[in-house]
Every structure is written in C-alpha cells, then in structure tokens.
Tab-separated table of C-alpha atoms and ligand atoms in Angstrom:
chain	number	residue	atom	x	y	z
B	1	MET	CA	-17.390	-18.206	15.171
B	2	LYS	CA	-20.815	-17.843	13.156
B	3	ILE	CA	-19.825	-15.862	9.735
B	4	LEU	CA	-22.734	-14.383	7.667
B	5	LEU	CA	-21.625	-13.540	4.070
B	6	LEU	CA	-23.890	-11.052	2.565
B	7	LEU	CA	-23.795	-12.246	-1.113
B	8	GLU	CA	-23.904	-10.368	-4.769
B	9	HIS	CA	-25.384	-11.006	-7.567
B	10	ASP	CA	-26.874	-9.721	-11.020
B	11	ASP	CA	-30.244	-11.477	-10.520
B	12	THR	CA	-28.949	-14.444	-12.462
B	13	HIS	CA	-25.752	-15.621	-11.040
B	14	LEU	CA	-23.433	-15.131	-8.228
B	15	LEU	CA	-20.658	-12.741	-9.097
B	16	SER	CA	-17.063	-13.978	-8.601
B	17	ALA	CA	-16.287	-11.396	-5.636
B	18	ASN	CA	-18.388	-13.796	-3.468
B	19	PHE	CA	-15.932	-16.816	-3.796
B	20	HIS	CA	-13.234	-14.370	-2.604
B	21	ALA	CA	-15.355	-13.404	0.248
B	22	LEU	CA	-15.822	-16.973	1.199
B	23	SER	CA	-11.999	-17.720	1.065
B	24	ALA	CA	-11.790	-14.794	3.380
B	25	ALA	CA	-14.823	-16.241	5.678
B	26	ARG	CA	-13.290	-19.758	5.882
B	27	GLN	CA	-10.398	-18.210	7.598
B	28	LEU	CA	-12.183	-16.884	10.295
B	29	GLY	CA	-14.823	-19.512	11.373
B	30	ASP	CA	-16.584	-23.031	10.150
B	31	THR	CA	-19.945	-22.320	10.415
B	32	ILE	CA	-20.927	-20.133	7.520
B	33	ASP	CA	-24.285	-18.551	6.475
B	34	ALA	CA	-24.954	-16.793	3.129
B	35	LEU	CA	-27.336	-14.300	2.922
B	36	LEU	CA	-29.379	-13.586	-0.576
B	37	ILE	CA	-31.528	-10.570	-1.085
B	38	GLY	CA	-33.348	-9.622	-3.869
B	39	HIS	CA	-36.630	-10.129	-5.688
B	40	LEU	CA	-37.254	-13.179	-8.018
B	41	CYS	CA	-33.513	-14.448	-7.689
B	42	ASP	CA	-34.576	-18.114	-8.240
B	43	ALA	CA	-31.838	-18.422	-10.654
B	44	VAL	CA	-29.148	-16.911	-8.410
B	45	LEU	CA	-30.296	-19.254	-5.720
B	46	SER	CA	-29.515	-22.382	-7.868
B	47	ASP	CA	-26.292	-20.968	-8.859
B	48	ALA	CA	-25.823	-20.751	-5.344
B	49	LYS	CA	-26.922	-24.168	-4.387
B	50	LYS	CA	-24.633	-25.584	-7.016
B	51	SER	CA	-21.485	-23.695	-6.048
B	52	LEU	CA	-21.666	-22.182	-2.687
B	53	ALA	CA	-20.517	-24.682	0.175
B	54	VAL	CA	-22.142	-22.867	3.055
B	55	ASP	CA	-24.074	-24.154	5.875
B	56	ARG	CA	-27.089	-22.425	5.294
B	57	ILE	CA	-28.523	-20.022	2.743
B	58	ARG	CA	-31.028	-17.182	3.981
B	59	VAL	CA	-33.077	-16.136	1.447
B	60	ALA	CA	-35.235	-12.929	1.385
B	61	ASP	CA	-36.698	-12.194	-1.728
B	62	ALA	CA	-39.686	-10.025	-2.053
B	63	PRO	CA	-40.735	-6.966	-4.445
B	64	GLU	CA	-39.528	-4.753	-1.239
B	65	TYR	CA	-35.861	-6.120	-2.067
B	66	ALA	CA	-35.652	-5.432	-5.679
B	67	HIS	CA	-32.515	-3.830	-7.004
B	68	GLU	CA	-30.725	-4.773	-3.281
B	69	LEU	CA	-31.024	-1.027	-2.280
B	70	PRO	CA	-28.973	-0.595	0.625
B	71	GLU	CA	-31.759	1.691	2.497
B	72	ASN	CA	-33.574	-1.442	3.498
B	73	VAL	CA	-30.894	-4.309	2.844
B	74	ALA	CA	-28.722	-2.988	5.838
B	75	PRO	CA	-31.738	-2.559	8.285
B	76	LEU	CA	-32.222	-6.421	7.300
B	77	ILE	CA	-28.843	-7.324	8.062
B	78	ALA	CA	-28.493	-5.423	11.188
B	79	HIS	CA	-32.049	-6.989	12.186
B	80	ILE	CA	-30.411	-10.672	11.991
B	81	ALA	CA	-26.716	-9.468	13.010
B	82	LYS	CA	-27.294	-10.847	16.560
B	83	GLU	CA	-26.939	-14.113	15.450
B	84	TYR	CA	-23.663	-13.911	13.973
B	85	ASP	CA	-19.930	-12.947	14.907
B	86	VAL	CA	-18.940	-11.518	11.813
B	87	ILE	CA	-20.773	-9.959	8.907
B	88	LEU	CA	-18.705	-9.786	5.870
B	89	THR	CA	-18.625	-9.246	1.702
B	90	ALA	CA	-16.293	-8.330	-0.834
B	91	GLY	CA	-15.480	-4.527	-0.931
B	92	THR	CA	-17.262	-4.195	-4.178
B	93	THR	CA	-19.634	-0.853	-4.978
B	94	TYR	CA	-22.327	-3.194	-3.532
B	95	GLY	CA	-20.559	-3.924	-0.375
B	96	LYS	CA	-19.136	-0.304	0.371
B	97	ASN	CA	-22.866	0.500	-0.073
B	98	SER	CA	-24.126	-1.863	2.337
B	99	LEU	CA	-21.854	-2.908	5.116
B	100	PRO	CA	-20.893	0.518	6.467
B	101	ARG	CA	-24.775	1.062	6.933
B	102	VAL	CA	-24.762	-1.927	9.024
B	103	ALA	CA	-21.910	-0.861	11.074
B	104	ALA	CA	-23.487	2.247	11.515
B	105	LEU	CA	-26.742	0.746	12.726
B	106	LEU	CA	-24.931	-1.804	15.156
B	107	ASP	CA	-22.759	0.862	16.504
B	108	VAL	CA	-19.465	-0.779	15.669
B	109	ASN	CA	-16.615	-0.186	13.546
B	110	MET	CA	-16.585	-0.759	9.790
B	111	LEU	CA	-13.490	-2.535	9.005
B	112	SER	CA	-13.151	-2.062	5.365
B	113	ASP	CA	-10.986	-3.543	2.257
B	114	VAL	CA	-9.521	-6.355	4.467
B	115	THR	CA	-6.470	-7.605	2.906
B	116	GLU	CA	-5.111	-10.137	5.562
B	117	ILE	CA	-7.005	-11.823	8.453
B	118	ILE	CA	-4.501	-12.424	11.351
B	119	SER	CA	-6.642	-13.647	13.874
B	120	PRO	CA	-10.620	-13.625	14.509
B	121	ASP	CA	-9.918	-10.078	16.191
B	122	VAL	CA	-6.870	-8.913	14.198
B	123	PHE	CA	-7.140	-7.656	10.316
B	124	VAL	CA	-4.827	-5.456	8.268
B	125	ARG	CA	-6.122	-3.394	5.738
B	126	PRO	CA	-4.367	-0.387	3.601
B	127	ILE	CA	-4.566	3.397	4.563
B	128	TYR	CA	-3.281	6.598	2.945
B	129	ALA	CA	-4.242	5.159	-0.565
B	130	GLY	CA	-2.278	1.865	0.029
B	131	ASN	CA	0.721	3.489	0.719
B	132	ALA	CA	0.645	1.898	4.329
B	133	LEU	CA	-0.961	-1.030	5.799
B	134	MET	CA	-2.637	-0.701	9.360
B	135	THR	CA	-3.207	-3.928	11.786
B	136	VAL	CA	-6.081	-3.469	13.601
B	137	LYS	CA	-7.571	-5.084	16.443
B	138	SER	CA	-11.452	-5.043	17.046
B	139	SER	CA	-12.960	-5.799	20.323
B	140	ASP	CA	-16.737	-5.149	18.886
B	141	HIS	CA	-18.732	-7.855	19.737
B	142	ILE	CA	-19.746	-8.136	15.903
B	143	LYS	CA	-16.856	-7.542	13.549
B	144	VAL	CA	-18.537	-5.894	10.284
B	145	LEU	CA	-16.382	-6.235	7.262
B	146	THR	CA	-15.599	-6.016	3.631
B	147	ILE	CA	-12.661	-7.682	1.965
B	148	ARG	CA	-10.195	-6.779	-0.821
B	149	LYS	CA	-10.811	-9.190	-3.447
B	150	THR	CA	-7.485	-9.199	-4.657
B	151	ALA	CA	-6.029	-10.430	-1.515
B	152	PHE	CA	-8.151	-13.567	-0.985
B	153	SER	CA	-8.202	-16.437	-3.635
B	154	GLY	CA	-11.421	-17.232	-4.762
B	155	SER	CA	-12.862	-20.537	-3.118
B	156	LYS	CA	-13.970	-23.783	-5.262
B	157	ARG	CA	-17.223	-23.989	-6.328
B	158	GLU	CA	-18.428	-26.805	-4.595
B	159	GLU	CA	-21.906	-27.979	-3.177
B	160	ASN	CA	-22.565	-28.846	0.061
B	161	PRO	CA	-25.013	-31.690	-0.045
B	162	LYS	CA	-26.443	-30.743	3.711
B	163	LEU	CA	-26.815	-27.293	2.506
B	164	ILE	CA	-30.043	-25.668	4.279
B	165	ILE	CA	-32.223	-23.041	2.360
B	166	GLU	CA	-34.133	-20.710	4.869
B	167	PRO	CA	-36.512	-18.216	3.744
B	168	LEU	CA	-36.598	-14.683	5.611
B	169	THR	CA	-40.142	-13.649	5.745
B	170	ASP	CA	-39.204	-10.239	7.576
B	171	ILE	CA	-40.110	-7.821	5.111
B	172	ILE	CA	-38.229	-4.017	5.686
B	173	PRO	CA	-39.857	-1.758	3.378
B	174	ASN	CA	-37.817	1.117	1.838
B	175	THR	CA	-39.499	3.996	2.506
B	176	GLN	CA	-36.179	6.464	1.787
B	177	SER	CA	-35.398	5.713	-1.723
B	178	GLU	CA	-36.982	4.490	-4.881
B	179	PHE	CA	-35.515	2.461	-7.689
B	180	VAL	CA	-35.532	4.847	-10.689
B	181	SER	CA	-33.228	3.353	-13.672
B	182	GLU	CA	-29.848	1.730	-14.488
B	183	THR	CA	-27.586	2.201	-17.304
B	184	LEU	CA	-25.553	-0.784	-17.708
B	185	THR	CA	-22.182	-1.042	-20.351
B	186	HIS	CA	-22.294	-4.239	-21.868
B	187	SER	CA	-18.998	-5.214	-23.224
B	188	GLY	CA	-17.711	-8.344	-24.839
B	189	ARG	CA	-14.250	-7.875	-22.941
B	190	PRO	CA	-13.279	-9.409	-19.809
B	191	GLU	CA	-14.984	-7.203	-16.584
B	192	LEU	CA	-11.844	-5.268	-15.488
B	193	THR	CA	-11.583	-6.614	-11.939
B	194	ASP	CA	-11.749	-10.353	-12.956
B	195	ALA	CA	-9.261	-9.924	-16.242
B	196	ARG	CA	-5.944	-11.678	-16.240
B	197	ILE	CA	-4.699	-8.706	-18.635
B	198	VAL	CA	-5.642	-5.126	-18.241
B	199	VAL	CA	-4.616	-2.140	-20.755
B	200	SER	CA	-5.183	0.966	-18.817
B	201	GLY	CA	-4.514	4.738	-20.552
B	202	GLY	CA	-4.023	8.476	-19.185
B	203	ARG	CA	-4.415	11.599	-19.737
B	204	ALA	CA	-1.403	11.165	-22.601
B	205	PHE	CA	-3.963	10.088	-25.129
B	206	LYS	CA	-5.488	13.405	-25.475
B	207	SER	CA	-8.789	12.852	-26.948
B	208	ALA	CA	-11.389	9.856	-26.949
B	209	ASP	CA	-10.763	8.851	-30.504
B	210	ASN	CA	-6.987	8.509	-29.609
B	211	PHE	CA	-7.799	6.172	-26.457
B	212	LYS	CA	-9.552	4.013	-28.794
B	213	GLN	CA	-6.641	2.646	-30.146
B	214	LEU	CA	-5.761	1.403	-26.572
B	215	GLU	CA	-9.093	-0.479	-26.843
B	216	ARG	CA	-8.155	-1.915	-30.010
B	217	PHE	CA	-4.746	-2.902	-28.511
B	218	ALA	CA	-6.418	-4.376	-25.570
B	219	ASP	CA	-9.265	-6.434	-27.534
B	220	SER	CA	-6.498	-7.984	-29.641
B	221	ILE	CA	-4.992	-9.556	-26.661
B	222	GLY	CA	-8.126	-10.212	-24.773
B	223	ALA	CA	-7.383	-7.741	-22.012
B	224	ALA	CA	-10.109	-5.831	-20.118
B	225	VAL	CA	-9.706	-1.505	-20.573
B	226	GLY	CA	-8.769	0.462	-17.407
B	227	ALA	CA	-7.997	4.017	-17.228
B	228	SER	CA	-6.747	6.367	-14.906
B	229	ARG	CA	-8.810	9.080	-13.424
B	230	ALA	CA	-7.318	12.156	-15.613
B	231	ALA	CA	-8.329	10.205	-18.486
B	232	VAL	CA	-11.668	9.233	-17.227
B	233	ASP	CA	-12.400	13.136	-16.088
B	234	ALA	CA	-10.824	14.450	-19.507
B	235	GLY	CA	-13.997	12.056	-21.259
B	236	PHE	CA	-11.877	9.515	-22.715
B	237	ALA	CA	-13.265	6.528	-21.128
B	238	PRO	CA	-15.976	6.157	-19.115
B	239	ASN	CA	-16.173	5.962	-15.230
B	240	ASP	CA	-16.186	2.138	-14.734
B	241	TYR	CA	-12.603	2.233	-16.097
B	242	GLN	CA	-11.203	3.961	-13.711
B	243	VAL	CA	-8.416	1.689	-11.663
B	244	GLY	CA	-7.291	3.509	-8.619
B	245	GLN	CA	-8.159	4.974	-4.878
B	246	THR	CA	-11.617	5.995	-6.447
B	247	GLY	CA	-11.935	3.852	-9.028
B	248	LYS	CA	-11.356	-0.258	-9.137
B	249	VAL	CA	-8.656	-2.556	-7.299
B	250	VAL	CA	-7.281	-4.965	-9.805
B	251	ALA	CA	-4.444	-7.693	-9.422
B	252	PRO	CA	-4.673	-8.844	-12.841
B	253	ASP	CA	-1.399	-11.015	-14.164
B	254	LEU	CA	-0.658	-8.606	-16.466
B	255	TYR	CA	-0.935	-4.840	-16.353
B	256	ILE	CA	-0.127	-2.845	-19.092
B	257	ALA	CA	-0.117	1.354	-18.164
B	258	ILE	CA	0.210	3.497	-21.123
B	259	GLY	CA	0.613	7.069	-20.839
B	260	ILE	CA	0.010	7.266	-17.050
B	261	SER	CA	2.374	9.112	-14.573
B	262	GLY	CA	1.820	6.712	-11.583
B	263	ALA	CA	0.205	9.118	-8.971
B	264	ILE	CA	0.351	7.558	-5.698
B	265	GLN	CA	-3.671	7.251	-6.251
B	266	HIS	CA	-3.613	5.169	-9.370
B	267	LEU	CA	-1.169	2.880	-7.938
B	268	ALA	CA	-3.305	2.297	-4.962
B	269	GLY	CA	-5.589	0.497	-7.588
B	270	MET	CA	-2.962	-1.640	-9.514
B	271	LYS	CA	0.378	-2.273	-7.610
B	272	ASP	CA	-0.373	-5.557	-6.800
B	273	SER	CA	-0.550	-6.669	-10.223
B	274	LYS	CA	1.971	-9.718	-11.008
B	275	VAL	CA	3.341	-8.261	-13.568
B	276	ILE	CA	3.505	-4.358	-14.538
B	277	VAL	CA	4.755	-2.840	-17.744
B	278	ALA	CA	4.733	0.923	-18.026
B	279	ILE	CA	5.320	3.267	-21.339
B	280	ASN	CA	5.669	6.624	-20.774
B	281	ASN	CA	7.816	9.250	-22.754
B	282	ASP	CA	9.356	10.479	-19.403
B	283	PRO	CA	12.005	8.326	-17.930
B	284	GLU	CA	11.251	9.761	-14.500
B	285	ALA	CA	7.926	9.089	-14.596
B	286	PRO	CA	6.764	7.331	-10.838
B	287	VAL	CA	4.962	4.429	-12.561
B	288	PHE	CA	8.321	2.839	-13.549
B	289	GLU	CA	9.190	2.677	-9.913
B	290	VAL	CA	6.886	-0.345	-9.552
B	291	ALA	CA	7.117	-1.434	-13.302
B	292	ASP	CA	8.511	-4.932	-13.954
B	293	TYR	CA	9.400	-3.858	-17.830
B	294	GLY	CA	9.365	-0.005	-18.970
B	295	LEU	CA	9.354	1.567	-22.167
B	296	VAL	CA	10.774	4.709	-22.327
B	297	GLY	CA	8.899	6.634	-25.219
B	298	ASP	CA	5.826	7.972	-27.411
B	299	LEU	CA	2.832	6.152	-26.857
B	300	PHE	CA	1.746	6.956	-30.212
B	301	LYS	CA	4.839	5.204	-31.834
B	302	ILE	CA	5.360	2.126	-29.891
B	303	LEU	CA	1.373	1.135	-29.722
B	304	PRO	CA	1.381	1.100	-33.402
B	305	GLU	CA	4.543	-0.826	-33.361
B	306	LEU	CA	3.214	-3.064	-30.314
B	307	GLN	CA	0.090	-3.847	-32.642
B	308	ASP	CA	1.932	-4.333	-35.854
B	309	GLU	CA	3.952	-7.033	-33.928
B	310	LEU	CA	1.347	-8.863	-32.465
B	311	SER	CA	-0.703	-9.159	-35.633
B	312	LYS	CA	2.673	-10.572	-37.473
B	313	GLU	CA	2.593	-13.279	-34.039
B	314	MET	CA	-0.743	-13.802	-34.595
B	315	LYS	CA	-0.672	-14.599	-38.152
B	316	CYS	CA	2.368	-16.946	-37.595
B	317	ASP	CA	0.434	-19.011	-34.922
V	401	FAD	P1	-0.788	12.701	-15.726
V	401	FAD	O1	-0.282	12.694	-14.441
V	401	FAD	O2	-0.651	13.588	-16.728
V	401	FAD	O3	0.059	11.524	-16.377
V	401	FAD	C1	0.145	11.251	-17.842
V	401	FAD	C2	1.417	10.939	-18.194
V	401	FAD	O4	1.793	10.498	-19.476
V	401	FAD	C3	2.649	11.504	-17.683
V	401	FAD	O5	3.682	10.523	-16.893
V	401	FAD	C4	3.430	12.103	-19.103
V	401	FAD	O6	5.025	11.743	-19.151
V	401	FAD	C5	2.918	10.735	-19.888
V	401	FAD	N1	2.976	10.949	-21.041
V	401	FAD	C6	2.773	11.900	-21.603
V	401	FAD	N2	2.119	11.871	-23.532
V	401	FAD	C7	2.827	10.840	-23.471
V	401	FAD	C8	3.174	10.112	-24.618
V	401	FAD	N3	3.115	10.840	-25.816
V	401	FAD	N4	3.730	9.257	-24.629
V	401	FAD	C9	3.670	8.374	-23.475
V	401	FAD	N5	3.475	8.993	-22.538
V	401	FAD	C10	3.286	9.980	-22.722
V	401	FAD	N6	-6.260	8.563	-10.338
V	401	FAD	C11	-6.389	7.375	-10.563
V	401	FAD	O7	-5.815	7.035	-11.558
V	401	FAD	N7	-7.523	6.760	-10.089
V	401	FAD	C12	-7.638	7.099	-8.727
V	401	FAD	O8	-8.784	6.167	-8.425
V	401	FAD	C13	-7.698	8.303	-8.321
V	401	FAD	N8	-8.356	8.650	-7.083
V	401	FAD	C14	-7.740	9.641	-6.662
V	401	FAD	C15	-8.420	10.287	-5.437
V	401	FAD	C16	-8.094	11.528	-4.710
V	401	FAD	C17	-8.612	12.247	-3.749
V	401	FAD	C18	-7.231	12.274	-5.707
V	401	FAD	C19	-6.692	13.529	-4.821
V	401	FAD	C20	-6.629	12.029	-6.782
V	401	FAD	C21	-7.101	10.777	-7.593
V	401	FAD	N9	-6.531	10.706	-8.820
V	401	FAD	C22	-7.010	9.229	-8.971
V	401	FAD	C23	-5.528	11.473	-9.514
V	401	FAD	C24	-4.313	11.299	-9.533
V	401	FAD	O9	-3.561	12.183	-8.544
V	401	FAD	C25	-3.765	11.475	-10.822
V	401	FAD	O10	-3.995	12.887	-11.187
V	401	FAD	C26	-4.024	10.965	-12.085
V	401	FAD	O11	-3.818	9.811	-11.669
V	401	FAD	C27	-3.213	11.137	-13.248
V	401	FAD	O12	-3.709	10.341	-14.055
V	401	FAD	P2	-2.850	10.230	-15.580
V	401	FAD	O13	-1.305	9.761	-15.260
V	401	FAD	O14	-3.885	9.894	-16.816
V	401	FAD	O15	-1.835	11.722	-15.923
C-alpha cells in the first residue's frame, strides 16, 4: 500500500494534526510519502525532516501555492494521485477544504472523519452528528480520506535517516481564486483542539461581558475556551471557539460545559472527552446524560465560587 499524507503547516511548523494522520497512515501501510505544499516553506521542511518519519517528503514550493488555496492544491494532488493507494490527511478545516475536491477530481468516494481503520478498505466514520457509526467498505482504486484527529493518537516525532526529499516541479496555477487577506486570532491560551482542558460556555451567559467570567476561569486553570453555537451566534464568543458538529471536535482530558444544554450537535464535538463536567440549572438538561460530574445550579453563583476556591488552592500551593 502506498500512502500519500497531505501535510498541514503554518509556514513555520508542522501542525500537530499531521502526527495523528501519520498514525492512521501507519495502520494502512508501510510506504508513506508526505506532501508539503506552500511557498517559502523551508522552515516547515526542516521541522518535518526532524520529526516526520516517512519515506519521502515531496515538496511543492512555489508562489502559486502560497496560502495553500484548495483551487490548485486539489488538482496538484489529483495529478500525482495515481501513484498512491490512499491519500489522507487530518479532518481539519484545511483537510476538509482540500480532500473532497481531490475525491471529486478522481471520481472516487470521500471518506470523511474516519475514526477507525478496520482493514485497508473498511473504515468507520460517524454519521447523524455522531449519533451513529457507519462502517464503509470502499472499492475505489484510490481511497481518499480525512481522519478524526481525536480517534488516532499522535505518532512519535522521530527522524528517518534515510528520508528522501523530492521537489515537485509541476506548477498548477490557480486561475479561480485569489488570496486577499486573513485575520488571525492570537491567543496565549492552548489551541482548542490540542488542549488538555476545555471550558465551554453556552447561551446561558447572556452577554459577551458575562462570557469573560468563563474566560477568566479557563485562564486560571490553563484551559482552552470553547462555546456552543448559540453562544457564538449571539456574539458572546468568536466563531473559532465553536465546539460541535459544525464547529471543532475536541476530546480533552477534561471538558467543562457551563450553561450548555447538550444538544446533539454540541455533543458531537465533545462527547469523546475523557471526563465531562456540566454545570446547568436544569436537572433535566441532556448534557447531564453524557456528564461524569454534574452540578445543578446557577452558573452565576457557581462560577465565582469555583474561582474563589481555585484561588485559595493556588495560594496554599
Ligand atoms: P441552549 O440550548 O439555549 O441551552 C442553554 C442552557 O443553559 C439550558 O440547558 C439552560 O438550562 C441552561 N441555563 C440557563 N441559564 C442558566 C444559568 N443561569 N446557570 C446554569 N445554566 C443555565 N450547536 C453547537 O453547540 N455546536 C455546533 O457545532 C452546532 N451545529 C449545529 C448544526 C446544525 C445543522 C443545527 C441545526 C444546529 C447546530 N447547533 C450546534 C445548535 C444546537 O442545536 C443548539 O441550538 C445549541 O448547541 C444550543 O446552545 P446552548 O446549549 O448554549 O443553548
């Protein structure tokens, strides 16, 4: 089996999602090539050389590939696809934006969000917002898949002393779209999908100002901040905080849901967390069905109390 692993990076480093995708790739076969696409990505390549034990890294580094827009990333992958049995990457925004286009260009099925690899052509993936798991057998000659990062442990960062670096000189220009600008959120907090602890808030916070209480609490325990879609739609939290079916999928060691009802679309993004704590004033709230610990009460009373207790603990330490 020959596998092509599409790499995701921030122009300097490989993102952690690649190491989860590499674990999945190893379950499928031993011959693994990685594909690095971008412009001026020498720093990423040196990071990859030190940490990514694959057979070969193929590098498409050209101004045409700056910002890795899917309009020419996908045709480039499709162009080399016939050399591979499997093309995969993590089911991040980048992966979800690129690989379905590759599948369409190759006229094969897209296997999205794979959570388990049963055999080289049988995969498990969630459907109906994670309420059911589907086992799919694919007879496509090339399998194109994104993997759910939380379902595969991150592979060890290690070097392959025999690693081959191969520049890809085929340039596929992007005639369909143009990069205009990007707005990045800079935060000292852990990244939501990598964090060990996530504290998420819902509509019950009632305002963006009140939501800051949750952010202070999260900061005091070194947690990432998440939110329900209702909280995002109401403008309490930015869009990239959203956890759930149409947001991010997280599986931290500890997930604290505050003032969140536990709609299935929210649960789809957090129910695999190792320990779930829910605070809600409605004892019948569905979130308690998945919670390991539940606190029934008013968050505006409970949160300051928790914060006080925490400060006392920290002073004692
Ligand atoms: P609510 O459902 O209004 O719940 C608020 C909760 O707070 C209630 O349980 C209430 O009892 C409790 N509460 C109120 N006041 C207090 C208080 N003072 N103290 C303590 N508790 C209190 N949602 C997501 O989150 N993520 C998604 O990715 C997502 N994708 C969706 C995709 C689709 C196609 C659709 C149709 C919906 C999606 N939703 C998603 C929306 C989802 O269905 C819910 O509407 C949303 O999750 C509700 O957010 P919430 O729990 O904050 O609000």
